[in-house]
Coordinates of C-alpha atoms in Angstrom, one line a residue:
Chain R
X1 CA 4.4 107.6 -21.5
X2 CA 1.5 108.7 -19.2
X3 CA -1.7 109.0 -21.0
X4 CA -3.3 110.3 -18.6
X5 CA -1.5 113.0 -16.2
X6 CA -2.3 115.3 -12.9
X7 CA 0.4 117.4 -12.9
X8 CA -0.1 118.8 -9.5
X9 CA 0.7 116.0 -6.9
X10 CA -0.6 118.0 -4.2
X11 CA -2.7 121.0 -3.3
X12 CA -4.2 123.0 -0.3
X13 CA -7.5 124.6 0.1
X14 CA -9.4 126.6 2.4
X15 CA -12.3 124.9 4.3
X16 CA -15.8 126.5 2.8
X17 CA -13.6 127.6 -1.1
X18 CA -13.6 125.5 -3.7
X19 CA -11.5 123.2 -4.7
X20 CA -10.3 122.4 -8.5
X21 CA -8.5 119.6 -9.7
X22 CA -7.0 118.6 -13.2
X23 CA -6.3 116.3 -15.0
X24 CA -5.1 116.0 -19.2
X25 CA -5.3 112.7 -21.5
X26 CA -3.2 112.1 -24.7
X27 CA -4.9 109.6 -25.8
X28 CA -7.9 110.9 -28.5
X29 CA -10.0 107.6 -27.8
X30 CA -10.7 108.4 -24.6
X31 CA -14.7 109.1 -24.5
X32 CA -14.9 108.5 -20.4
X33 CA -13.6 109.6 -17.7
X34 CA -14.0 109.0 -13.8
X35 CA -12.7 110.5 -10.6
X36 CA -12.3 108.4 -7.9
X37 CA -11.3 109.8 -4.2
X38 CA -8.7 107.6 -1.7
X39 CA -8.8 108.2 2.4
X40 CA -5.7 106.6 3.5
X41 CA -5.8 102.5 4.0
X42 CA -9.2 102.6 2.3
X43 CA -9.6 101.5 -1.3
X44 CA -10.4 103.7 -4.2
X45 CA -14.4 105.0 -4.3
X46 CA -16.1 106.1 -7.1
X47 CA -17.1 109.6 -7.4
X48 CA -18.4 111.1 -10.5
X49 CA -18.7 110.1 -14.5
X50 CA -18.4 111.8 -17.5
X51 CA -18.9 110.7 -20.9
X52 CA -17.3 112.8 -23.9
X53 CA -21.1 113.3 -25.4
X54 CA -21.1 116.0 -22.3
X55 CA -19.0 118.5 -21.3
X56 CA -20.2 118.7 -17.6
X57 CA -21.6 117.2 -14.9
X58 CA -22.5 117.6 -11.4
X59 CA -23.6 115.9 -9.0
X60 CA -23.7 117.8 -5.5
X61 CA -20.7 119.9 -3.8
X62 CA -18.9 117.8 -7.4
X63 CA -19.0 118.8 -10.7
X64 CA -16.6 117.8 -13.3
X65 CA -15.8 119.8 -17.0
X66 CA -14.5 117.9 -20.4
X67 CA -12.9 120.1 -23.0
X68 CA -12.8 117.7 -25.7
X69 CA -10.2 119.8 -28.2
X70 CA -8.3 120.4 -25.4
X71 CA -7.8 116.9 -23.5
X72 CA -8.4 118.2 -20.0
X73 CA -11.1 117.4 -17.3
X74 CA -11.6 119.5 -13.6
X75 CA -13.4 118.6 -11.1
X76 CA -14.8 121.2 -8.9
X77 CA -15.1 121.0 -5.2
X78 CA -18.0 123.9 -4.1
X79 CA -17.4 124.2 -0.8
X80 CA -14.5 122.5 0.0
X81 CA -15.1 120.2 3.8
X82 CA -12.0 119.1 5.5
X83 CA -13.6 115.8 4.9
X84 CA -12.9 116.1 1.1
X85 CA -9.1 115.9 2.0
X86 CA -8.1 112.8 0.4
X87 CA -6.2 111.6 -2.8
X88 CA -8.3 112.1 -6.5
X89 CA -7.6 110.1 -9.5
X90 CA -8.5 110.3 -13.0
X91 CA -9.7 107.6 -14.8
X92 CA -9.9 107.0 -18.6
X93 CA -11.1 104.3 -21.0
X94 CA -12.6 104.0 -24.4
X95 CA -14.0 101.4 -27.2
X96 CA -10.6 100.6 -27.9
X97 CA -9.1 100.5 -24.3
X98 CA -10.7 97.1 -23.7
X99 CA -12.7 98.5 -21.8
X100 CA -10.5 98.7 -19.1
X101 CA -9.4 102.1 -17.2
X102 CA -6.3 104.0 -17.3
X103 CA -5.3 106.0 -14.2
X104 CA -3.5 109.3 -13.5
X105 CA -0.5 109.3 -10.6
X106 CA -3.3 111.7 -8.6
X107 CA -3.8 114.5 -6.7
X108 CA -3.9 114.8 -3.0
X109 CA -6.0 117.7 -1.9
X110 CA -6.0 119.4 1.4
X111 CA -8.6 121.1 3.0
X112 CA -7.4 122.9 5.8
X113 CA -9.7 124.2 8.3
Chain B
X1 CA -18.2 93.4 5.9
X2 CA -16.8 94.8 2.9
X3 CA -18.0 93.8 -0.5
X4 CA -14.2 92.7 -1.7
X5 CA -11.7 91.5 0.6
X6 CA -8.5 91.1 0.3
X7 CA -5.8 89.3 2.4
X8 CA -3.5 89.2 3.2
X9 CA -3.4 93.2 4.1
X10 CA 0.0 93.2 4.7
X11 CA 2.9 91.1 4.1
X12 CA 6.6 91.3 4.3
X13 CA 8.9 88.7 2.7
X14 CA 12.4 88.0 1.2
X15 CA 13.2 87.7 -2.4
X16 CA 12.4 84.9 -4.4
X17 CA 9.1 84.0 -2.3
X18 CA 6.3 82.8 -3.9
X19 CA 3.5 85.0 -2.7
X20 CA 0.0 85.1 -3.0
X21 CA -2.5 87.9 -2.8
X22 CA -6.6 86.4 -2.7
X23 CA -9.4 88.4 -3.3
X24 CA -13.4 87.4 -2.7
X25 CA -16.5 89.4 -3.2
X26 CA -20.1 89.5 -1.9
X27 CA -21.0 91.9 -5.4
X28 CA -22.1 89.1 -7.8
X29 CA -19.6 91.1 -10.1
X30 CA -18.7 88.9 -13.0
X31 CA -15.6 91.5 -13.7
X32 CA -12.6 91.6 -11.5
X33 CA -9.6 93.1 -11.4
X34 CA -5.9 93.6 -10.1
X35 CA -4.1 96.5 -10.1
X36 CA -1.3 98.0 -8.1
X37 CA -0.7 101.3 -7.1
X38 CA 3.3 103.0 -7.0
X39 CA 3.8 106.4 -5.7
X40 CA 3.5 109.1 -8.5
X41 CA 2.4 106.6 -10.9
X42 CA -1.4 105.9 -9.9
X43 CA -3.2 103.0 -10.5
X44 CA -1.4 100.4 -12.9
X45 CA -3.7 97.0 -14.2
X46 CA -1.7 93.7 -14.0
X47 CA -4.9 91.2 -14.7
X48 CA -8.1 91.2 -15.3
X49 CA -11.0 89.1 -15.8
X50 CA -14.3 89.3 -17.2
X51 CA -15.4 86.0 -16.5
X52 CA -14.6 82.6 -14.6
X53 CA -13.0 81.2 -18.0
X54 CA -12.0 84.6 -19.4
X55 CA -8.5 86.2 -18.0
X56 CA -6.7 88.9 -19.7
X57 CA -3.2 90.7 -19.3
X58 CA -3.1 94.1 -17.7
X59 CA -0.4 97.0 -18.4
X60 CA 1.9 95.4 -16.3
X61 CA 1.7 91.6 -15.9
X62 CA 5.5 90.2 -16.4
X63 CA 6.2 88.5 -13.0
X64 CA 2.4 87.8 -11.9
X65 CA -0.1 85.3 -12.3
X66 CA -3.9 84.9 -11.3
X67 CA -6.4 82.3 -10.6
X68 CA -10.4 83.0 -11.2
X69 CA -11.5 80.2 -9.0
X70 CA -14.8 80.8 -8.8
X71 CA -17.1 84.1 -9.9
X72 CA -16.5 85.3 -6.6
X73 CA -12.5 85.0 -5.9
X74 CA -9.4 85.8 -7.6
X75 CA -6.0 85.8 -6.8
X76 CA -2.9 87.6 -7.7
X77 CA 0.7 84.9 -7.6
X78 CA 4.5 86.5 -7.5
X79 CA 5.8 83.8 -8.0
X80 CA 9.2 84.8 -7.3
X81 CA 8.3 88.3 -5.8
X82 CA 11.2 90.5 -6.5
X83 CA 11.9 94.1 -4.4
X84 CA 10.4 96.2 -7.3
X85 CA 7.1 94.5 -6.8
X86 CA 7.2 96.2 -3.0
X87 CA 3.8 98.1 -3.5
X88 CA 0.3 98.9 -2.4
X89 CA -2.3 96.2 -4.2
X90 CA -5.7 96.3 -5.4
X91 CA -8.4 94.5 -5.9
X92 CA -11.8 95.7 -8.1
X93 CA -14.7 94.2 -9.4
X94 CA -17.4 95.5 -12.0
X95 CA -20.2 94.4 -13.5
X96 CA -20.7 95.0 -17.0
X97 CA -23.3 98.0 -17.9
X98 CA -24.9 96.0 -20.9
X99 CA -23.3 99.1 -23.1
X100 CA -19.9 100.3 -24.5
X101 CA -18.4 100.4 -21.4
X102 CA -17.4 99.6 -18.0
X103 CA -19.2 100.1 -14.6
X104 CA -17.5 102.0 -12.8
X105 CA -14.9 99.6 -10.0
X106 CA -15.4 99.3 -6.8
X107 CA -12.1 98.1 -4.7
X108 CA -11.1 96.0 -1.8
X109 CA -9.2 98.0 0.9
X110 CA -5.8 97.3 -0.6
X111 CA -3.0 94.8 0.1
X112 CA 0.5 96.1 1.1
X113 CA 3.5 94.0 0.0
X114 CA 7.7 94.4 0.9
X115 CA 9.6 92.4 -0.6
X116 CA 13.2 92.9 1.4

C-alpha cells in the first residue's frame, strides 16, 4: 500500500497558466516533504521542501502548500513555462523513518506553448 | 563532469547472470543510496549507507546486495538477475544536516537494466 500518493499520472497546462500538482500521504509520522523534478535521461533534482511546522514555502515560481489535517500537499508553479515539462515526484520523511524518504509514483507535467 | 556518476548507463543481460552497477561521487557526502524506478511506482529504496561501515536494507532489498568500498563508492549487485529486476536504477547521495533530517538527495543519471 503506497504511503505517498500522486493520483494524477499526468497533467497538461497552457504556458503562462498555473500548474497544481497534488500529493497525499497516509503516514501521520511524516513531517518533512520534498518535491523533485525529473527530465528524461536525467536523475531527479531537488526542487523545494517543506517541514510540518509550516503550511507554505515559496521559492520563485514554485510554492508548496501543506495541509497536515488532510495529509495533503500541493506544488504550485506560476507562471508555467515549457521548460517545466517533466515528471514531478513528491517525497516524505520523518524522524521515525530512519531519515529516509518515501517517494510517490510521480506526475508528468506537460506545459503547452 | 557529474558529481554522482553511475556505470553502466545501459545494460542488457540474461536471466541468471550476475550484474554489478557502480556509483561514484565527488560531492564528499557520507550518505549513499540505491533506488529503483518502475512506472507507476515511483522511486523505491533498495539499500542505503550512512558511512563506510554502515549498510542498511531498504524497502526492496531482496535479490540485491551492496558494497561500500570507500566513502565515494557504492556498488549494487544482482547475484542472479531475473526479468522483474528490469528497471531504471538510481544512485543518490546526501549529507547529514546535523539535525533530525537527511538533507536533499543528489541523484546520478541512472542505469537502465534490462533482464531478458
